[in-house]
Each structure stands twice: as structure tokens, then as C-alpha cells.
Short mmCIF file of C-alpha atoms and ligand atoms in Angstrom, two decimals:
data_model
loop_
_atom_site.label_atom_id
_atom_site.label_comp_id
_atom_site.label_asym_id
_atom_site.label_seq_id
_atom_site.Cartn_x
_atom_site.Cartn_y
_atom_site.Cartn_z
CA UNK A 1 80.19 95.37 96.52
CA UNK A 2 82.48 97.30 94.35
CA UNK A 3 85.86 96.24 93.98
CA UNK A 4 88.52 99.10 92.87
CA UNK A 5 91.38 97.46 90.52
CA UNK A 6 94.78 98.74 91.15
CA UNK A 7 96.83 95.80 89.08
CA UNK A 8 97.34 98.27 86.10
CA UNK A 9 99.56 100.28 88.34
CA UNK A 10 103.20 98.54 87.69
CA UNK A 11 102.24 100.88 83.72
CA UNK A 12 103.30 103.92 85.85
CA UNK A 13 106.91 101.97 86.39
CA UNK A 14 106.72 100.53 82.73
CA UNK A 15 107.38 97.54 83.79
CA UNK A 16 105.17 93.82 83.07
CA UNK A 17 102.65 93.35 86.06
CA UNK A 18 105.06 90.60 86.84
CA UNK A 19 107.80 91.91 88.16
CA UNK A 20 111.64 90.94 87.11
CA UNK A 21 112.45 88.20 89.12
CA UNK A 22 109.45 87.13 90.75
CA UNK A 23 107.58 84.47 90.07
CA UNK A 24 103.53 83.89 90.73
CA UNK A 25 102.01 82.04 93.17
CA UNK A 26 98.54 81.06 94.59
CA UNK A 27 100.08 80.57 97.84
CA UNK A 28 100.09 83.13 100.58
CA UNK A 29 102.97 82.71 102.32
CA UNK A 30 103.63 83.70 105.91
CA UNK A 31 106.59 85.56 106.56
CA UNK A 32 107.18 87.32 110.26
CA UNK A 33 110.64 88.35 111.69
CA UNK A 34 109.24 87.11 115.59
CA UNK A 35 105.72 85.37 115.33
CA UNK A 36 102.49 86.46 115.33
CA UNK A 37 101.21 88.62 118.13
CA UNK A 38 98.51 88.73 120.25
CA UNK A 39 96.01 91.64 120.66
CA UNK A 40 92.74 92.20 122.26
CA UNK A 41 90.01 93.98 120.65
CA UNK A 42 89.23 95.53 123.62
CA UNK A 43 92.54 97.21 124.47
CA UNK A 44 93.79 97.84 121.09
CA UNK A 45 94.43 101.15 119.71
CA UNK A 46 95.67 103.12 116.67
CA UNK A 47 97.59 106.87 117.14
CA UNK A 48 98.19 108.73 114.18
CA UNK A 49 100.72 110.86 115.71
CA UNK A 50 103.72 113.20 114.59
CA UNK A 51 103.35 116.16 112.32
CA UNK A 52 99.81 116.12 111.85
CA UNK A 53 97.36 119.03 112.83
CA UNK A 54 95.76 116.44 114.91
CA UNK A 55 97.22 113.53 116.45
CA UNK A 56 94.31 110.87 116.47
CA UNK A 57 93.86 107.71 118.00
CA UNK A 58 90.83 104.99 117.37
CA UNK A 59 89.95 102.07 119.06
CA UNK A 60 88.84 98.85 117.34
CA UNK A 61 85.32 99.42 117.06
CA UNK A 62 86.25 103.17 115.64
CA UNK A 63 88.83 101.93 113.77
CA UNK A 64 85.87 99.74 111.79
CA UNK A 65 83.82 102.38 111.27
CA UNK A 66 85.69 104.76 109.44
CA UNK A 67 84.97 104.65 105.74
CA UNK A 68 86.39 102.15 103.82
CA UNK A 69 86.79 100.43 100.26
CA UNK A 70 87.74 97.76 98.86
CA UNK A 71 90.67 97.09 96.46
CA UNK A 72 91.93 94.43 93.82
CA UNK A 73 96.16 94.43 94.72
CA UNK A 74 98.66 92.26 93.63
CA UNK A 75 101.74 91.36 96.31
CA UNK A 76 105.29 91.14 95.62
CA UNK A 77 107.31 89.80 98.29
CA UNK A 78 110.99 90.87 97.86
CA UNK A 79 111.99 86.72 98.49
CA UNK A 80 110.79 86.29 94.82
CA UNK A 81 107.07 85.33 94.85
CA UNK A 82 103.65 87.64 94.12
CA UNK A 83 100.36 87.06 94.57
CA UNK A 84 97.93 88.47 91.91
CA UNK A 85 94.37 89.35 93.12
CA UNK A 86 94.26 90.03 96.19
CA UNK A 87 91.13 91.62 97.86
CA UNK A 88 91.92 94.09 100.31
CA UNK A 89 89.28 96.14 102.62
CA UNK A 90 90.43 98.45 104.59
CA UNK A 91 91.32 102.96 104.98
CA UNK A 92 93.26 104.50 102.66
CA UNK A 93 96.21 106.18 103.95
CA UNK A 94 95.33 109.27 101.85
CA UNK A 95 91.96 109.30 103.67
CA UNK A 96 93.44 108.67 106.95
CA UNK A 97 95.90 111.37 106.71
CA UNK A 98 93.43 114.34 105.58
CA UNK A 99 91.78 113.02 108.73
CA UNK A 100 94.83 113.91 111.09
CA UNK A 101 95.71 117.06 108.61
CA UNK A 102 99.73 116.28 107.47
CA UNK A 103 101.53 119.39 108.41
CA UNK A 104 103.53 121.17 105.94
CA UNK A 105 107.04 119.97 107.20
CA UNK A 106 105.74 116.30 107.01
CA UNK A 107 108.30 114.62 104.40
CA UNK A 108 108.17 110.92 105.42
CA UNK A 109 106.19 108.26 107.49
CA UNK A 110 107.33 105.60 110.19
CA UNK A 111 104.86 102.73 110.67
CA UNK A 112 105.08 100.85 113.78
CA UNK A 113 103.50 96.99 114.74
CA UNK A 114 102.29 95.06 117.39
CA UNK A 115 105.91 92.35 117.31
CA UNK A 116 107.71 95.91 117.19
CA UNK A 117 108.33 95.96 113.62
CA UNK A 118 108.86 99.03 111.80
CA UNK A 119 109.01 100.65 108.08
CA UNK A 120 109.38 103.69 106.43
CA UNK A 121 108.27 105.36 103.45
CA UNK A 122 108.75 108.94 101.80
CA UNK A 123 105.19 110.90 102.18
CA UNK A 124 104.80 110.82 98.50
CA UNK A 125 104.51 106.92 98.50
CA UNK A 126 102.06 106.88 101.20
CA UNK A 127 99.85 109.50 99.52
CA UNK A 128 98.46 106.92 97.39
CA UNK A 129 95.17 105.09 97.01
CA UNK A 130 96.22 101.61 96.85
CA UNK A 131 98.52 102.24 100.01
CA UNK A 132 95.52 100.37 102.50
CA UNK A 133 95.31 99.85 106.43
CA UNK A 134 93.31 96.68 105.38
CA UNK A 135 91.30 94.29 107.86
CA UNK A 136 89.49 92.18 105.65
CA UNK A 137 91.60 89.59 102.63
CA UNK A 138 88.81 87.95 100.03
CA UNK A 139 85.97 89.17 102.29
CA UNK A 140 87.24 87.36 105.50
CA UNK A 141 89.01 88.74 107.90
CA UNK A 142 92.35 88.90 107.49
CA UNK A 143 94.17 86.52 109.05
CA UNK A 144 96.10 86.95 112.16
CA UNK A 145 99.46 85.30 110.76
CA UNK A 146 98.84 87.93 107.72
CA UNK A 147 99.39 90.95 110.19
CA UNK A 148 95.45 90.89 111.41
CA UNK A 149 93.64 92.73 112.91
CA UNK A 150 94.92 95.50 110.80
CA UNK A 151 98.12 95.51 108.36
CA UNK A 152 99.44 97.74 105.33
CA UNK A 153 99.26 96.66 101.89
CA UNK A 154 101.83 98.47 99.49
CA UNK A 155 101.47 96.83 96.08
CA UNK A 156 103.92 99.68 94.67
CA UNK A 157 106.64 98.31 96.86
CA UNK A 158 108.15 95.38 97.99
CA UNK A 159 105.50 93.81 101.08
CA UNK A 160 108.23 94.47 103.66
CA UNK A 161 107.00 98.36 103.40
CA UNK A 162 103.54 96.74 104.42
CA UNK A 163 103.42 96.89 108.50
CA UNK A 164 101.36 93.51 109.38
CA UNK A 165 99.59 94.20 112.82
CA UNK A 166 100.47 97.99 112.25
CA UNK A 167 99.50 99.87 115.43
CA UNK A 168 101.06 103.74 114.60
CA UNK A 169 101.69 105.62 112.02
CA UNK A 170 103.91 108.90 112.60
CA UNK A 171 104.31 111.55 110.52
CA UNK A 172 108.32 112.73 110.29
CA UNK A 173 110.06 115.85 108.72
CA UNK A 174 112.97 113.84 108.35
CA UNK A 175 113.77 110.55 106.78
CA UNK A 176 113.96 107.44 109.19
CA UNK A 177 114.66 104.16 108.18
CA UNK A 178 112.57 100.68 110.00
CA UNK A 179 113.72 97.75 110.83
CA UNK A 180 114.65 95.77 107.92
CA UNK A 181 116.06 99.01 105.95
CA UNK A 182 118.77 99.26 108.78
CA UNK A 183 119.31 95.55 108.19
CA UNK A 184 120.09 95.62 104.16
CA UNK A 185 116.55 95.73 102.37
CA UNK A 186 116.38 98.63 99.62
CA UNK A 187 115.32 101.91 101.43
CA UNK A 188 112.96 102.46 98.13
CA UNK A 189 111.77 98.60 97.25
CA UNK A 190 110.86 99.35 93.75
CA UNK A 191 109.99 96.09 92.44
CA UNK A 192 110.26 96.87 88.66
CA UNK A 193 113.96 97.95 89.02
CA UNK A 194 114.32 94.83 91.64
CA UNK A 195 115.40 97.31 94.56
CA UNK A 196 115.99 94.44 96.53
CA UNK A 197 119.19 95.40 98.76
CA UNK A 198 120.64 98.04 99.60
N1 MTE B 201 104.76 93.71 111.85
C1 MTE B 201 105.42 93.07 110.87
N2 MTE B 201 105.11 93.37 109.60
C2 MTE B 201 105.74 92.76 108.58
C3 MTE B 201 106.76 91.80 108.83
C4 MTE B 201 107.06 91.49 110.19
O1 MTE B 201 107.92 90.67 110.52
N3 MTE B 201 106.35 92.14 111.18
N4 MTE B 201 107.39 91.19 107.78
C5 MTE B 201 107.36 91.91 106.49
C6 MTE B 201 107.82 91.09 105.40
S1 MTE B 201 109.51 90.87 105.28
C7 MTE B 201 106.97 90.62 104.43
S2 MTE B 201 107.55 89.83 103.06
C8 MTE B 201 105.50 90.74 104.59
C9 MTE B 201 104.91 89.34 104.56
O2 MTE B 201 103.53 89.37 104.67
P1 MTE B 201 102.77 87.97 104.77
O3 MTE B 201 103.32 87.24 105.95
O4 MTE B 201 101.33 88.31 104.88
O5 MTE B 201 103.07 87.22 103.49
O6 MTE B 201 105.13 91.39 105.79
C10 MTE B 201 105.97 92.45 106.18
N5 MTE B 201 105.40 93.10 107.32
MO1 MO B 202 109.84 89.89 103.18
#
């Protein structure tokens, strides 16, 4: 299997692939605002949905059969640890969004979860390959506590822009900010200028 490696990408922010301020780990720690939720394979479904061409929406089974790679990531959580080397399988979002066709007034993206957690990005930081709906970690699936059956990895930002158990994804023509960027968490979560608060 091929494995993509997107750990050179903190040379775009000139910064060390350690970011200021963290330290490294081998741990994975778990870190959920209400638990971990349950979902059913057979009920659960994904919208794409917003200013798209085409609002889309894929069950489990579709969802696994859309075409899909797999990436080397490292993981900065904004509490002060990453995790280097992290295998992630999944959809890009670039690939999932030419699917839906992003309308021309699209400016930023709202993701939505299962436990009702939401984040936000700008369009511009979602239109990047290492930005993964990702169901498999180190070719297992990933686990539930980690946001399976299906989460978003962000290794350009802080993992709170990462929805675990991520269930939409709308397109917006206006900013929006989720649930921990109303509550004080940096609106941008650069982690090589430590945009940790806001
Ligand atoms: N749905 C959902 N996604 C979430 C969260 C959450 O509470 N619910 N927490 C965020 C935060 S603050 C972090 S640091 C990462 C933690 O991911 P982990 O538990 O896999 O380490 O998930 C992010 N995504
Ligand atoms: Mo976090």
C-alpha cells in the first residue's frame, strides 16, 4: 500500500515539525467535550450540503467505497502534545468537494458531528490534501473514542478543527464559527504561531 507523507508540511509555515510549545508523545490521547457516541452502520449517513452544485449524501457502505488514500500526518493537539506518524485512510476533502461541485460564493465550511460538535474553517484550508475524512488509524479502524466511524484530520491546524464522528459538512458564503471558536479557541489554530486562544 502506498503511504503519502504530509510531515514536511509545517516548511510552508517555516516553522520546526515540532511545533512551539508542544511536546511529542506516543500516546493518543482521548479528548471529547460529551463522550463518545453511538451510531449504527445501518442508519448512518453523510450530507454534503450548502453551496454546492449538488448536495450529496452517502450511506456507510457508499461512504467506503468512494476512493480513498492513505496519508502519513502528524497531530497537534492545542493542550500541548503531538503525535508524529500517524496513518490516516480516508477521502480527501478536495476530492469530496469536486464531487458535490463548491459553488462560486462558497467562502468557508461548517463541519458538524454525531455528540453535536461543530468547527469551522475558511474554504482555502479545507482545499487541501492532507485535510482527510479518515476511517481507518495504522490500518485498523479507527477507533470509536477517536471520532470513528469517520472523523477529520487537519494536521495544518490545531486537532480541534478535526470533527471526530463528523456527520455534515456544509458549504457557507459567510464565515461561521463552531463550537469551541465561540468558546475562546483561536478562530485560525495555526500551530507554528501557537494560535491557541482567541
Ligand atoms: N465531534 C467532536 N470532535 C472533536 C471533539 C469533540 O469533542 N467532538 N474534540 C476536539 C478536540 S478539542 C480535540 S483536541 C480532538 C481530539 O481528538 P482525539 O480524541 O482523537 O485525540 O478532537 C476534536 N474533535
Ligand atoms: Mo483539544
Amino acid at each position: 500500500m502506498s503511504v503519502t507523507d504530509v510531515t514536511d508540511l509545517h516548511e510552508e509555515f517555516d516553522g520546526e515539525r515540532l511545533p512551539p510549545g508542544q511536546r511529542k508523545t506516543s500516546k493518543f490521547p482521548v479528548l471529547s467535550k460529551s463522550g463518545t457516541p453511538d451510531w449504527n452502520p445501518e442508519t448512518w449517513e453523510f450530507t454534503v450540503s450548502g453551496a454546492v452544485e449538488e448536495e450529496l449524501s452517502f450511506t456507510w457502505d457508499e461512504f467506503r467505497d468512494l476512493p480513498s488514500e492513505t496519508q502519513n500526518q502528524d497531530f497537534h493537539c492545542v493542550t500541548g502534545w503531538s503525535k508524529f506518524d500517524c496513518d490516516f485512510t480516508g477521502v480527501t476533502f478536495p476530492d469530496l468537494a469536486e464531487m458535490a461541485g463548491v459553488q462560486d460564493d462558497a467562502v468557508h465550511v461548517m463541519f458538524s458531528a454525531l455528540d453535536g460538535y461543530t468547527t469551522n474553517l475558511p474554504l482555502s484550508d479545507c482545499m487541501r490534501e492532507e485535510v482527510l475524512f479518515t476511517y481507518d488509524f495504522d490500518g485498523d479502524a479507527l477507533p470509536e473514542e477517536h471520532g470513528g466511524p469517520l472523523r477529520v484530520v487537519t494536521p495544518h491546524k490545531y486537532a480541534y478543527k478535526g470533527a471526530k464522528w463528523v456527520d455534515g459538512v456544509e458549504f457557507l458564503t459567510e464565515p461561521e464559527r463552531g463550537y469551541w471558536e465561540k468558546r475562546g479557541y483561536s478562530n485560525t489554530a495555526n500551530p507554528w504561531n501557537e494560535e491557541r486562544y482567541s
